[in-house]
Amino acid sequence: MATAERRSILCPNCRRLINRDEPSCPYCGTSRPGSWLKNNPFTRSAGDADRVITIILAVNVVMYVASLLVDNRPLGQGGLFSALSPGRNSLLLLGATGVVPIDRFGRFWTLLSANYLHGGLLHIFFNMMALRQIAPLVAREYGTWRMFSIYTLGGVAGYVVSYLAGTGYTIGASCAICALIGSLLYYGKSRGGLYGQAVFKEVWGWVVGLFLFGLIVPGIDNWGHGGGILGGIIMAFILGYRERRSDNLFHTFLAGACALATAVSLLLGFLSVYYTFRG
């Protein structure tokens, strides 16, 4: 009995009890879950989807608060949709993207940082609510690391399309969230069956809602939303989902590269603020 217990571990990805010698996790497909590289004190819980999603949420909130602190004008001016809205200058300093930041100032890194900036309390609230609802489903079907890569690179794709369309100034996590939606559209169509069809129909309803919302509400970056959905579909096709392709080291390293690039872009935003006020 003691020997059996010593040979049992929690899968580093899905956290289910498995045998240490399994070539792949029978639940989530993670290859060699018992290897030291994937099962050590540093990486044992790093792939927990809830933790990664919480970190994304926290970074968005921190950047929103930072944008309010950088802004020196009174808060809460205007109507409901502009309550607690940071000024354009503070958002530009921290990493808003578009034709103006990229062409005029050469700030290509803003294609990443803009995914973590928001223009108001309602803006960040609705985006984070959508993220909390959609991201766990993507993590379940694609794995935590692929979910984060789709979120990051799909968000960049959305802002690239927005830039090519001539949008002067844009921010928000919605491009990255639309990339998650795109990955679920691909999953539903690719998998098929009753479950795949159900996922596709539900996600297609979100797409229609986004389209109608973009038509009704002014200032919505519809180019970014469309580019994010397209980017998510492309990334999902390249990376594959768990039923077709097991988690592997490439997925982990790609997510790590996305995390590093995101951290650098956000740091550049804070350095921009520092040098502006220092001067």
XYZ file of N, CA and C in Angstrom:
837
model
N 0.830 -1.208 0.000
C 0.000 0.000 0.000
C 0.855 1.245 0.000
N 1.896 1.265 0.822
C 2.784 2.419 0.891
C 3.501 2.623 -0.426
N 3.892 1.482 -1.077
C 4.579 1.586 -2.364
C 3.664 2.191 -3.415
N 2.395 1.762 -3.427
C 1.437 2.298 -4.397
C 1.231 3.791 -4.200
N 1.189 4.221 -2.931
C 1.009 5.643 -2.656
C 2.200 6.458 -3.139
N 3.413 5.911 -2.971
C 4.606 6.640 -3.401
C 4.662 6.764 -4.915
N 4.006 5.806 -5.630
C 4.038 5.836 -7.076
C 2.892 6.655 -7.663
N 2.045 7.179 -6.825
C 0.928 7.998 -7.286
C 1.280 9.477 -7.149
N 0.918 10.243 -8.165
C 1.161 11.693 -8.158
C -0.081 12.400 -8.697
N -0.104 13.693 -8.511
C -1.122 14.516 -9.146
C -0.575 14.991 -10.487
N -1.359 14.818 -11.534
C -0.929 15.312 -12.843
C -0.622 16.800 -12.726
N 0.541 17.261 -13.203
C 0.897 18.678 -13.079
C -0.005 19.600 -13.879
N -0.815 19.020 -14.772
C -1.679 19.860 -15.597
C -3.133 19.865 -15.113
N -3.743 18.669 -15.010
C -5.158 18.609 -14.637
C -5.386 18.322 -13.156
N -4.306 18.001 -12.403
C -4.351 17.802 -10.951
C -5.154 16.567 -10.539
N -5.254 15.564 -11.409
C -5.914 14.311 -11.043
C -4.866 13.279 -10.638
N -5.303 12.331 -9.787
C -4.388 11.320 -9.282
C -4.089 10.287 -10.363
N -2.798 10.100 -10.648
C -2.382 9.154 -11.686
C -1.143 8.403 -11.201
N -0.723 7.400 -11.972
C 0.499 6.672 -11.678
C 1.694 7.467 -12.202
N 2.758 7.510 -11.406
C 3.958 8.267 -11.782
C 4.554 7.789 -13.109
N 4.392 6.503 -13.428
C 5.025 5.921 -14.610
C 4.169 6.002 -15.868
N 3.027 6.677 -15.789
C 2.171 6.798 -16.974
C 2.926 7.533 -18.086
N 2.903 7.021 -19.332
C 3.543 7.742 -20.437
C 2.829 9.045 -20.762
N 1.538 9.104 -20.476
C 0.754 10.330 -20.634
C -0.420 10.277 -19.673
N -0.894 11.442 -19.272
C -2.025 11.481 -18.343
C -3.267 10.928 -19.027
N -3.951 9.939 -18.448
C -5.144 9.373 -19.084
C -6.326 10.327 -19.105
N -6.248 11.419 -18.352
C -7.354 12.368 -18.291
C -7.169 13.550 -19.235
N -5.967 14.159 -19.236
C -5.761 15.360 -20.051
C -4.761 15.163 -21.181
N -4.053 14.016 -21.187
C -3.135 13.729 -22.278
C -1.743 14.304 -22.127
N -1.430 14.940 -21.009
C -0.095 15.495 -20.801
C 0.947 14.384 -20.868
N 1.955 14.553 -21.728
C 2.963 13.514 -21.886
C 3.950 13.527 -20.722
N 4.377 12.350 -20.306
C 5.358 12.136 -19.230
C 5.072 13.031 -18.009
N 3.896 12.899 -17.425
C 3.538 13.760 -16.291
C 4.409 13.543 -15.059
N 5.056 12.379 -14.967
C 5.887 12.100 -13.801
C 7.316 12.564 -13.921
N 7.716 13.116 -15.066
C 9.094 13.568 -15.229
C 9.392 14.747 -14.308
N 10.639 14.860 -13.894
C 11.017 15.939 -12.965
C 10.770 17.301 -13.583
N 10.946 17.410 -14.905
C 10.771 18.695 -15.571
C 9.357 19.234 -15.393
N 8.390 18.320 -15.332
C 6.999 18.755 -15.202
C 6.469 18.606 -13.787
N 7.177 17.869 -12.940
C 6.676 17.605 -11.603
C 7.744 17.911 -10.567
N 7.989 19.196 -10.367
C 8.938 19.645 -9.358
C 8.308 20.788 -8.585
N 8.904 21.201 -7.466
C 8.276 22.242 -6.645
C 8.008 23.554 -7.380
N 8.737 23.817 -8.464
C 8.583 25.087 -9.170
C 7.477 25.042 -10.218
N 7.272 23.882 -10.833
C 6.302 23.798 -11.926
C 5.049 23.000 -11.572
N 5.003 22.429 -10.375
C 3.931 21.491 -10.029
C 2.541 22.113 -10.152
N 2.410 23.376 -9.769
C 1.089 24.019 -9.833
C 1.047 25.173 -10.819
N 2.131 25.330 -11.598
C 2.186 26.470 -12.514
C 1.147 26.368 -13.621
N 0.773 25.135 -13.997
C -0.171 24.967 -15.081
C -1.624 24.935 -14.647
N -1.910 25.283 -13.418
C -3.287 25.301 -12.936
C -4.062 26.405 -13.645
N -5.125 26.047 -14.345
C -5.861 27.008 -15.169
C -6.447 28.143 -14.332
N -7.052 27.808 -13.190
C -7.653 28.848 -12.356
C -6.614 29.866 -11.906
N -5.418 29.367 -11.580
C -4.363 30.277 -11.136
C -3.924 31.200 -12.261
N -3.736 30.645 -13.457
C -3.309 31.464 -14.599
C -4.372 32.498 -14.958
N -5.636 32.088 -14.959
C -6.725 33.030 -15.261
C -6.796 34.118 -14.205
N -6.610 33.745 -12.940
C -6.612 34.744 -11.858
C -5.470 35.737 -12.023
N -4.309 35.252 -12.453
C -3.167 36.150 -12.679
C -3.480 37.125 -13.806
N -4.094 36.630 -14.888
C -4.472 37.519 -15.993
C -5.436 38.590 -15.502
N -6.427 38.176 -14.730
C -7.387 39.133 -14.167
C -6.686 40.160 -13.287
N -5.784 39.674 -12.434
C -5.088 40.571 -11.510
C -4.223 41.589 -12.252
N -3.534 41.138 -13.297
C -2.688 42.065 -14.068
C -3.544 43.129 -14.737
N -4.699 42.741 -15.260
C -5.610 43.717 -15.858
C -6.060 44.758 -14.833
N -6.390 44.302 -13.636
C -6.837 45.221 -12.585
C -5.694 46.149 -12.163
N -4.490 45.587 -12.001
C -3.327 46.396 -11.622
C -3.056 47.476 -12.674
N -3.124 47.103 -13.947
C -2.873 48.085 -15.009
C -3.966 49.142 -15.048
N -5.200 48.744 -14.762
C -6.291 49.722 -14.725
C -6.079 50.723 -13.593
N -5.743 50.217 -12.413
C -5.483 51.108 -11.276
C -4.281 51.997 -11.565
N -3.241 51.437 -12.176
C -2.059 52.225 -12.517
C -2.412 53.351 -13.479
N -3.282 53.071 -14.451
C -3.670 54.113 -15.409
C -4.441 55.239 -14.729
N -5.203 54.902 -13.687
C -5.909 55.941 -12.925
C -4.933 56.765 -12.091
N -3.924 56.105 -11.534
C -2.950 56.815 -10.706
C -2.051 57.717 -11.538
N -1.720 57.271 -12.750
C -0.877 58.097 -13.628
C -1.628 59.340 -14.080
N -2.923 59.188 -14.287
C -3.747 60.310 -14.730
C -3.866 61.326 -13.603
N -3.735 62.612 -13.930
C -3.781 63.639 -12.880
C -5.064 64.460 -12.911
N -6.074 63.992 -13.660
C -7.327 64.743 -13.686
C -8.317 64.119 -12.707
N -9.344 64.858 -12.264
C -10.318 64.319 -11.315
C -11.022 63.088 -11.866
N -11.243 62.103 -11.003
C -11.901 60.867 -11.410
C -13.418 61.004 -11.343
N -14.099 60.166 -12.098
C -15.548 60.086 -12.010
C -16.283 61.135 -12.793
N -15.613 61.902 -13.638
C -16.285 62.902 -14.435
C -17.057 62.247 -15.573
N -18.152 62.860 -16.005
C -18.920 62.332 -17.122
C -20.032 61.411 -16.671
N -20.599 60.694 -17.629
C -21.710 59.803 -17.348
C -21.271 58.433 -16.887
N -22.217 57.481 -16.979
C -21.978 56.134 -16.470
C -20.811 55.451 -17.170
N -20.749 55.576 -18.505
C -19.733 54.865 -19.268
C -18.351 55.504 -19.159
N -18.272 56.723 -18.632
C -16.964 57.364 -18.482
C -16.533 57.468 -17.025
N -17.293 56.856 -16.119
C -16.937 56.903 -14.704
C -15.618 56.186 -14.461
N -14.789 56.818 -13.664
C -13.471 56.262 -13.343
C -12.690 55.900 -14.609
N -12.657 56.835 -15.551
C -11.952 56.607 -16.812
C -10.610 57.314 -16.810
N -9.517 56.592 -17.060
C -8.211 57.238 -17.154
C -8.112 58.084 -18.417
N -7.267 59.086 -18.391
C -7.088 59.950 -19.546
C -6.297 59.274 -20.648
N -6.410 59.829 -21.849
C -5.721 59.245 -22.999
C -4.214 59.284 -22.836
N -3.699 60.351 -22.231
C -2.246 60.454 -22.073
C -1.680 59.333 -21.212
N -2.364 59.017 -20.109
C -1.870 57.956 -19.234
C -1.929 56.602 -19.936
N -2.975 56.383 -20.724
C -3.095 55.119 -21.450
C -2.048 55.018 -22.555
N -1.758 56.145 -23.217
C -0.708 56.141 -24.233
C 0.648 55.833 -23.618
N 0.903 56.405 -22.459
C 2.181 56.159 -21.793
C 2.323 54.691 -21.394
N 1.245 54.109 -20.889
C 1.305 52.729 -20.381
C 1.238 51.677 -21.482
N 0.841 52.091 -22.698
C 0.902 51.102 -23.773
C -0.321 50.938 -24.635
N -1.147 51.984 -24.810
C -2.227 51.901 -25.787
C -1.610 51.727 -27.171
N -2.330 51.056 -28.068
C -1.780 50.780 -29.391
C -2.625 51.436 -30.478
N -2.232 51.246 -31.728
C -2.917 51.848 -32.859
C -1.929 52.555 -33.768
N -2.458 53.225 -34.774
C -1.611 53.909 -35.754
C -0.756 54.989 -35.100
N -1.342 55.740 -34.180
C -0.597 56.847 -33.552
C 0.587 56.330 -32.727
N 0.389 55.433 -31.768
C 1.540 54.946 -30.987
C 2.589 54.215 -31.832
N 2.146 53.460 -32.835
C 3.088 52.650 -33.605
C 3.803 53.478 -34.669
N 3.047 54.220 -35.493
C 3.675 54.976 -36.584
C 4.395 56.225 -36.098
N 3.810 56.902 -35.137
C 4.414 58.170 -34.693
C 5.545 57.948 -33.697
N 5.406 56.952 -32.850
C 6.387 56.763 -31.779
C 7.137 55.425 -31.863
N 6.808 54.586 -32.824
C 7.502 53.315 -32.997
C 7.310 52.339 -31.850
N 6.179 52.390 -31.196
C 5.933 51.547 -30.009
C 5.210 50.252 -30.422
N 5.935 49.360 -31.097
C 5.346 48.103 -31.558
C 4.977 47.189 -30.397
N 5.644 47.332 -29.282
C 5.353 46.502 -28.121
C 3.950 46.733 -27.565
N 3.313 47.841 -27.981
C 1.965 48.118 -27.489
C 0.938 47.127 -28.018
N 1.284 46.367 -29.070
C 0.376 45.320 -29.550
C 0.110 44.285 -28.464
N 1.036 44.171 -27.520
C 0.867 43.285 -26.365
C 0.256 44.018 -25.177
N 0.813 45.155 -24.838
C 0.393 45.855 -23.613
C -1.039 46.352 -23.672
N -1.531 46.688 -24.871
C -2.895 47.219 -24.994
C -3.944 46.222 -24.527
N -3.606 44.935 -24.545
C -4.547 43.910 -24.093
C -4.819 43.981 -22.597
N -4.028 44.750 -21.867
C -4.175 44.834 -20.409
C -4.580 46.235 -19.947
N -5.035 47.078 -20.860
C -5.458 48.438 -20.519
C -6.940 48.613 -20.824
N -7.608 49.424 -20.012
C -9.042 49.645 -20.189
C -9.391 51.110 -19.986
N -10.463 51.531 -20.654
C -10.829 52.937 -20.649
C -11.824 53.348 -19.592
N -12.283 52.419 -18.766
C -13.246 52.778 -17.745
C -13.640 51.582 -16.900
N -14.400 51.852 -15.841
C -14.791 50.802 -14.908
C -15.671 49.749 -15.574
N -16.664 50.202 -16.360
C -17.536 49.248 -17.037
C -16.779 48.462 -18.099
N -15.830 49.121 -18.744
C -15.025 48.470 -19.770
C -14.284 47.261 -19.193
N -13.573 47.464 -18.107
C -12.808 46.355 -17.521
C -13.742 45.343 -16.861
N -14.838 45.796 -16.293
C -15.753 44.881 -15.611
C -16.327 43.859 -16.598
N -16.863 44.330 -17.719
C -17.474 43.422 -18.683
C -16.429 42.523 -19.346
N -15.243 43.067 -19.611
C -14.203 42.230 -20.206
C -13.750 41.115 -19.257
N -13.584 41.453 -17.984
C -13.139 40.447 -17.029
C -14.230 39.414 -16.747
N -15.477 39.841 -16.782
C -16.585 38.882 -16.642
C -16.571 37.892 -17.809
N -16.354 38.408 -19.023
C -16.296 37.536 -20.201
C -15.100 36.590 -20.113
N -13.956 37.114 -19.667
C -12.755 36.283 -19.530
C -12.992 35.156 -18.538
N -13.586 35.464 -17.411
C -13.839 34.450 -16.382
C -14.797 33.379 -16.881
N -15.684 33.720 -17.795
C -16.647 32.756 -18.314
C -16.058 31.896 -19.429
N -15.248 32.502 -20.305
C -14.780 31.817 -21.513
C -13.473 31.068 -21.302
N -12.523 31.676 -20.582
C -11.182 31.101 -20.455
C -11.173 29.690 -19.855
N -11.961 29.372 -18.816
C -11.928 28.004 -18.276
C -12.323 26.946 -19.298
N -13.284 27.257 -20.175
C -13.687 26.303 -21.200
C -12.562 26.081 -22.204
N -11.881 27.164 -22.596
C -10.754 27.032 -23.521
C -9.630 26.232 -22.860
N -9.358 26.500 -21.584
C -8.307 25.771 -20.868
C -8.642 24.289 -20.763
N -9.904 23.962 -20.614
C -10.302 22.555 -20.507
C -10.079 21.810 -21.817
N -10.366 22.458 -22.941
C -10.261 21.773 -24.228
C -8.874 21.880 -24.855
N -8.123 22.942 -24.517
C -6.806 23.159 -25.129
C -5.654 23.001 -24.138
N -5.938 23.031 -22.856
C -4.875 23.045 -21.866
C -4.538 24.471 -21.474
N -3.985 24.628 -20.296
C -3.703 25.966 -19.754
C -2.752 26.745 -20.627
N -1.666 26.099 -21.050
C -0.629 26.837 -21.782
C -1.099 27.244 -23.162
N -1.816 26.366 -23.837
C -2.338 26.742 -25.145
C -3.378 27.857 -25.009
N -4.179 27.795 -23.957
C -5.152 28.863 -23.719
C -4.450 30.215 -23.593
N -3.359 30.252 -22.811
C -2.654 31.523 -22.605
C -1.993 32.002 -23.896
N -1.450 31.083 -24.686
C -0.833 31.468 -25.960
C -1.875 32.009 -26.929
N -3.037 31.357 -26.978
C -4.120 31.846 -27.843
C -4.573 33.226 -27.389
N -4.711 33.400 -26.085
C -5.107 34.691 -25.527
C -4.110 35.781 -25.921
N -2.828 35.488 -25.780
C -1.795 36.494 -26.042
C -1.625 36.767 -27.528
N -1.345 35.726 -28.309
C -1.048 35.915 -29.726
C -2.300 36.265 -30.529
N -3.446 35.729 -30.121
C -4.693 36.112 -30.775
C -5.030 37.566 -30.518
N -4.730 38.040 -29.306
C -4.936 39.452 -29.003
C -4.043 40.343 -29.850
N -2.794 39.930 -30.028
C -1.868 40.669 -30.894
C -2.402 40.701 -32.324
N -2.894 39.559 -32.801
C -3.447 39.494 -34.157
C -4.604 40.470 -34.320
N -5.448 40.567 -33.298
C -6.562 41.503 -33.351
C -6.095 42.941 -33.488
N -5.078 43.294 -32.746
C -4.571 44.667 -32.809
C -3.791 44.933 -34.091
N -3.183 43.904 -34.668
C -2.528 44.075 -35.968
C -3.577 44.405 -37.035
N -4.686 43.679 -37.025
C -5.767 43.949 -37.975
C -6.322 45.357 -37.743
N -6.506 45.724 -36.492
C -6.998 47.063 -36.161
C -6.041 48.137 -36.669
N -4.738 47.895 -36.496
C -3.721 48.835 -36.983
C -3.766 48.949 -38.498
N -3.847 47.828 -39.191
C -3.899 47.832 -40.654
C -5.163 48.520 -41.164
N -6.228 48.473 -40.362
C -7.482 49.135 -40.735
C -7.446 50.638 -40.478
N -6.360 51.101 -39.847
C -6.190 52.535 -39.633
C -6.726 53.078 -38.329
N -6.995 52.218 -37.359
C -7.469 52.680 -36.053
C -6.353 53.456 -35.357
N -6.641 54.695 -34.986
C -5.589 55.551 -34.444
C -5.172 55.203 -33.029
N -6.114 54.725 -32.241
C -5.873 54.572 -30.802
C -6.840 53.535 -30.270
N -6.355 52.480 -29.610
C -7.246 51.427 -29.144
C -6.637 50.671 -27.963
N -7.499 50.164 -27.108
C -7.078 49.411 -25.917
C -8.140 48.366 -25.587
N -7.837 47.489 -24.626
C -8.823 46.563 -24.078
C -8.474 45.111 -24.275
N -8.965 44.278 -23.362
C -8.724 42.835 -23.424
C -9.653 42.133 -24.390
N -10.559 42.873 -25.028
C -11.573 42.221 -25.862
C -10.982 41.521 -27.072
N -9.860 42.035 -27.631
C -9.229 41.345 -28.763
C -8.754 39.962 -28.333
N -8.116 39.880 -27.163
C -7.639 38.594 -26.654
C -8.803 37.675 -26.299
N -9.868 38.230 -25.736
C -11.047 37.432 -25.401
C -11.710 36.911 -26.669
N -11.738 37.748 -27.719
C -12.287 37.298 -28.998
C -11.440 36.174 -29.586
N -10.125 36.186 -29.317
C -9.269 35.092 -29.769
C -9.679 33.785 -29.090
N -10.015 33.844 -27.810
C -10.512 32.655 -27.115
C -11.821 32.180 -27.736
N -12.678 33.126 -28.087
C -13.934 32.777 -28.746
C -13.654 32.102 -30.086
N -12.693 32.649 -30.840
C -12.329 32.050 -32.119
C -11.827 30.625 -31.963
N -11.049 30.376 -30.905
C -10.535 29.020 -30.687
C -11.664 28.050 -30.385
N -12.715 28.517 -29.711
C -13.860 27.650 -29.425
C -14.704 27.418 -30.674
N -14.783 28.417 -31.555
C -15.458 28.211 -32.834
C -14.760 27.104 -33.627
N -13.426 27.179 -33.659
C -12.662 26.154 -34.372
C -12.865 24.784 -33.718
N -12.805 24.755 -32.393
C -12.974 23.477 -31.679
C -14.326 22.865 -31.986
N -15.389 23.668 -31.898
C -16.728 23.142 -32.127
C -16.898 22.578 -33.523
N -16.405 23.295 -34.541
C -16.517 22.839 -35.916
C -15.630 21.623 -36.178
N -14.400 21.649 -35.640
C -13.451 20.571 -35.890
C -13.866 19.286 -35.192
N -14.315 19.386 -33.952
C -14.673 18.188 -33.190
C -15.961 17.579 -33.698
N -16.958 18.424 -33.945
C -18.236 17.913 -34.389
C -18.953 17.136 -33.297
N -19.926 16.357 -33.683
C -20.705 15.612 -32.696
C -21.643 16.537 -31.939
N -22.412 15.960 -31.037
C -23.378 16.751 -30.277
C -22.692 17.805 -29.418
N -21.580 17.405 -28.771
C -20.894 18.362 -27.904
C -20.252 19.474 -28.727
N -19.571 19.111 -29.812
C -18.940 20.123 -30.649
C -19.955 21.088 -31.226
N -21.092 20.570 -31.661
C -22.140 21.423 -32.205
C -22.702 22.358 -31.141
N -22.834 21.837 -29.916
C -23.349 22.670 -28.821
C -22.394 23.803 -28.502
N -21.080 23.495 -28.469
C -20.075 24.535 -28.220
C -20.118 25.579 -29.322
N -20.164 25.131 -30.563
C -20.171 26.062 -31.695
C -21.391 26.977 -31.656
N -22.564 26.419 -31.403
C -23.787 27.223 -31.378
C -23.741 28.262 -30.259
N -23.250 27.840 -29.089
C -23.186 28.790 -27.976
C -22.213 29.915 -28.271
N -21.030 29.564 -28.801
C -20.017 30.571 -29.082
C -20.458 31.453 -30.245
N -21.134 30.880 -31.219
C -21.618 31.688 -32.335
C -22.602 32.749 -31.836
N -23.357 32.424 -30.811
C -24.247 33.420 -30.201
C -23.462 34.588 -29.626
N -22.290 34.309 -29.021
C -21.447 35.392 -28.519
C -20.936 36.259 -29.661
N -20.592 35.625 -30.784
C -20.089 36.383 -31.938
C -21.163 37.328 -32.466
N -22.379 36.821 -32.585
C -23.489 37.665 -33.050
C -23.724 38.806 -32.072
N -23.678 38.497 -30.772
C -23.853 39.541 -29.758
C -22.766 40.600 -29.848
N -21.510 40.181 -30.061
C -20.414 41.130 -30.219
C -20.630 42.023 -31.422
N -21.079 41.437 -32.530
C -21.314 42.197 -33.754
C -22.394 43.253 -33.537
N -23.509 42.848 -32.920
C -24.600 43.794 -32.660
C -24.166 44.872 -31.678
N -23.405 44.471 -30.644
C -22.902 45.439 -29.662
C -21.998 46.464 -30.341
N -21.175 46.000 -31.280
C -20.282 46.901 -31.988
C -21.010 47.877 -32.879
N -22.182 47.462 -33.389
C -22.975 48.360 -34.226
C -23.692 49.421 -33.408
N -24.105 49.046 -32.209
C -24.926 49.947 -31.384
C -24.080 50.923 -30.584
N -23.009 50.422 -29.963
C -22.206 51.241 -29.052
C -21.064 51.902 -29.815
N -20.939 53.222 -29.739
C -19.845 53.905 -30.445
C -18.491 53.632 -29.791
N -17.434 53.702 -30.594
C -16.080 53.567 -30.073
C -15.590 52.135 -29.930
N -16.380 51.155 -30.356
C -15.964 49.758 -30.259
C -15.006 49.437 -31.409
N -13.920 48.754 -31.090
C -12.927 48.387 -32.106
C -13.352 47.087 -32.782
N -14.273 47.209 -33.752
C -14.783 46.020 -34.431
C -13.707 45.324 -35.259
N -12.770 46.097 -35.809
C -11.666 45.494 -36.548
C -10.827 44.618 -35.615
N -10.586 45.117 -34.420
C -9.826 44.347 -33.441
C -10.547 43.086 -33.028
N -11.869 43.188 -32.835
C -12.653 42.016 -32.465
C -12.600 40.953 -33.566
N -12.812 41.386 -34.801
C -12.772 40.453 -35.916
C -11.394 39.832 -36.082
N -10.351 40.656 -35.942
C -8.992 40.140 -36.037
C -8.663 39.181 -34.918
N -9.195 39.448 -33.720
C -8.969 38.548 -32.597
C -9.612 37.193 -32.831
N -10.842 37.181 -33.337
C -11.518 35.916 -33.635
C -10.736 35.137 -34.683
N -10.314 35.832 -35.745
C -9.534 35.175 -36.796
C -8.206 34.651 -36.242
N -7.547 35.459 -35.421
C -6.288 35.030 -34.816
C -6.466 33.814 -33.929
N -7.566 33.773 -33.186
C -7.845 32.628 -32.329
C -8.075 31.357 -33.132
N -8.779 31.480 -34.261
C -9.018 30.320 -35.123
C -7.692 29.796 -35.678
N -6.841 30.715 -36.137
C -5.551 30.318 -36.709
C -4.666 29.658 -35.657
N -4.593 30.257 -34.465
C -3.774 29.684 -33.400
C -4.301 28.319 -32.978
N -5.626 28.173 -32.923
C -6.219 26.881 -32.547
C -5.874 25.814 -33.584
N -5.894 26.203 -34.857
C -5.548 25.261 -35.922
C -4.081 24.836 -35.811
N -3.203 25.789 -35.506
C -1.766 25.498 -35.416
C -1.451 24.644 -34.186
N -2.015 25.013 -33.039
C -1.672 24.346 -31.788
C -2.464 23.063 -31.557
N -3.672 23.000 -32.090
C -4.505 21.833 -31.873
C -5.122 21.817 -30.487
N -6.150 20.992 -30.303
C -6.777 20.845 -28.989
C -6.479 19.460 -28.444
N -6.785 19.240 -27.184
C -6.317 18.050 -26.469
C -6.777 16.731 -27.086
N -7.975 16.696 -27.625
C -8.467 15.446 -28.188
C -7.703 15.056 -29.450
N -7.050 16.032 -30.063
C -6.279 15.759 -31.288
C -4.773 15.735 -31.019
N -4.317 16.537 -30.055
C -2.884 16.653 -29.809
C -2.637 16.858 -28.324
N -1.831 15.991 -27.726
C -1.543 16.085 -26.292
C -0.666 17.297 -25.988
N -0.716 17.740 -24.736
C 0.168 18.816 -24.302
C 1.615 18.378 -24.462
N 2.466 19.295 -24.882
C 3.884 18.972 -25.021
C 4.732 20.165 -24.619
N 6.052 19.979 -24.657
C 6.963 21.026 -24.205
C 6.878 22.285 -25.059
N 6.585 22.109 -26.353
C 6.461 23.300 -27.215
C 5.365 24.223 -26.712
N 4.236 23.641 -26.308
C 3.133 24.455 -25.788
C 3.565 25.214 -24.535
N 4.333 24.533 -23.678
C 4.807 25.178 -22.446
C 5.783 26.296 -22.751
N 6.739 26.033 -23.634
C 7.742 27.053 -23.966
C 7.113 28.241 -24.689
N 6.134 27.980 -25.555
C 5.458 29.078 -26.253
C 4.717 29.968 -25.265
N 4.025 29.352 -24.312
C 3.328 30.126 -23.289
C 4.318 30.929 -22.451
N 5.475 30.318 -22.133
C 6.506 31.039 -21.384
C 7.024 32.229 -22.158
N 7.224 32.065 -23.466
C 7.675 33.180 -24.297
C 6.622 34.284 -24.343
N 5.343 33.889 -24.410
C 4.254 34.878 -24.398
C 4.228 35.647 -23.078
N 4.422 34.922 -21.973
C 4.434 35.566 -20.659
C 5.597 36.543 -20.544
N 6.781 36.131 -21.026
C 7.956 37.002 -20.965
C 7.757 38.241 -21.819
N 7.262 38.063 -23.049
C 7.037 39.201 -23.940
C 6.004 40.167 -23.354
N 4.955 39.612 -22.730
C 3.937 40.452 -22.098
C 4.531 41.252 -20.945
N 5.331 40.587 -20.101
C 5.963 41.270 -18.968
C 6.871 42.396 -19.446
N 7.619 42.149 -20.512
C 8.513 43.184 -21.048
C 7.710 44.367 -21.569
N 6.606 44.094 -22.270
C 5.789 45.184 -22.816
C 5.183 46.040 -21.703
N 4.720 45.391 -20.637
C 4.152 46.141 -19.521
C 5.235 46.938 -18.790
N 6.425 46.356 -18.661
C 7.543 47.066 -18.043
C 7.927 48.291 -18.862
N 7.908 48.169 -20.181
C 8.219 49.319 -21.037
C 7.202 50.443 -20.827
N 5.949 50.051 -20.583
C 4.942 51.061 -20.288
C 5.246 51.808 -19.005
N 5.624 51.086 -17.957
C 5.966 51.739 -16.688
C 7.237 52.580 -16.819
N 8.194 52.106 -17.608
C 9.409 52.900 -17.840
C 9.079 54.184 -18.601
N 8.130 54.099 -19.516
C 7.692 55.287 -20.250
C 7.108 56.323 -19.305
N 6.305 55.847 -18.350
C 5.741 56.757 -17.342
C 6.852 57.352 -16.487
N 7.783 56.506 -16.069
C 8.872 56.954 -15.198
C 9.698 58.045 -15.857
N 10.110 57.827 -17.086
C 10.974 58.804 -17.748
C 10.222 60.070 -18.121
N 8.909 59.945 -18.379
C 8.111 61.138 -18.678
C 8.016 62.045 -17.469
N 7.706 61.471 -16.303
C 7.573 62.293 -15.103
C 8.920 62.713 -14.541
N 9.934 61.907 -14.788
C 11.266 62.269 -14.335
C 11.783 63.486 -15.090
N 11.462 63.524 -16.402
C 11.912 64.660 -17.217
C 11.136 65.916 -16.918
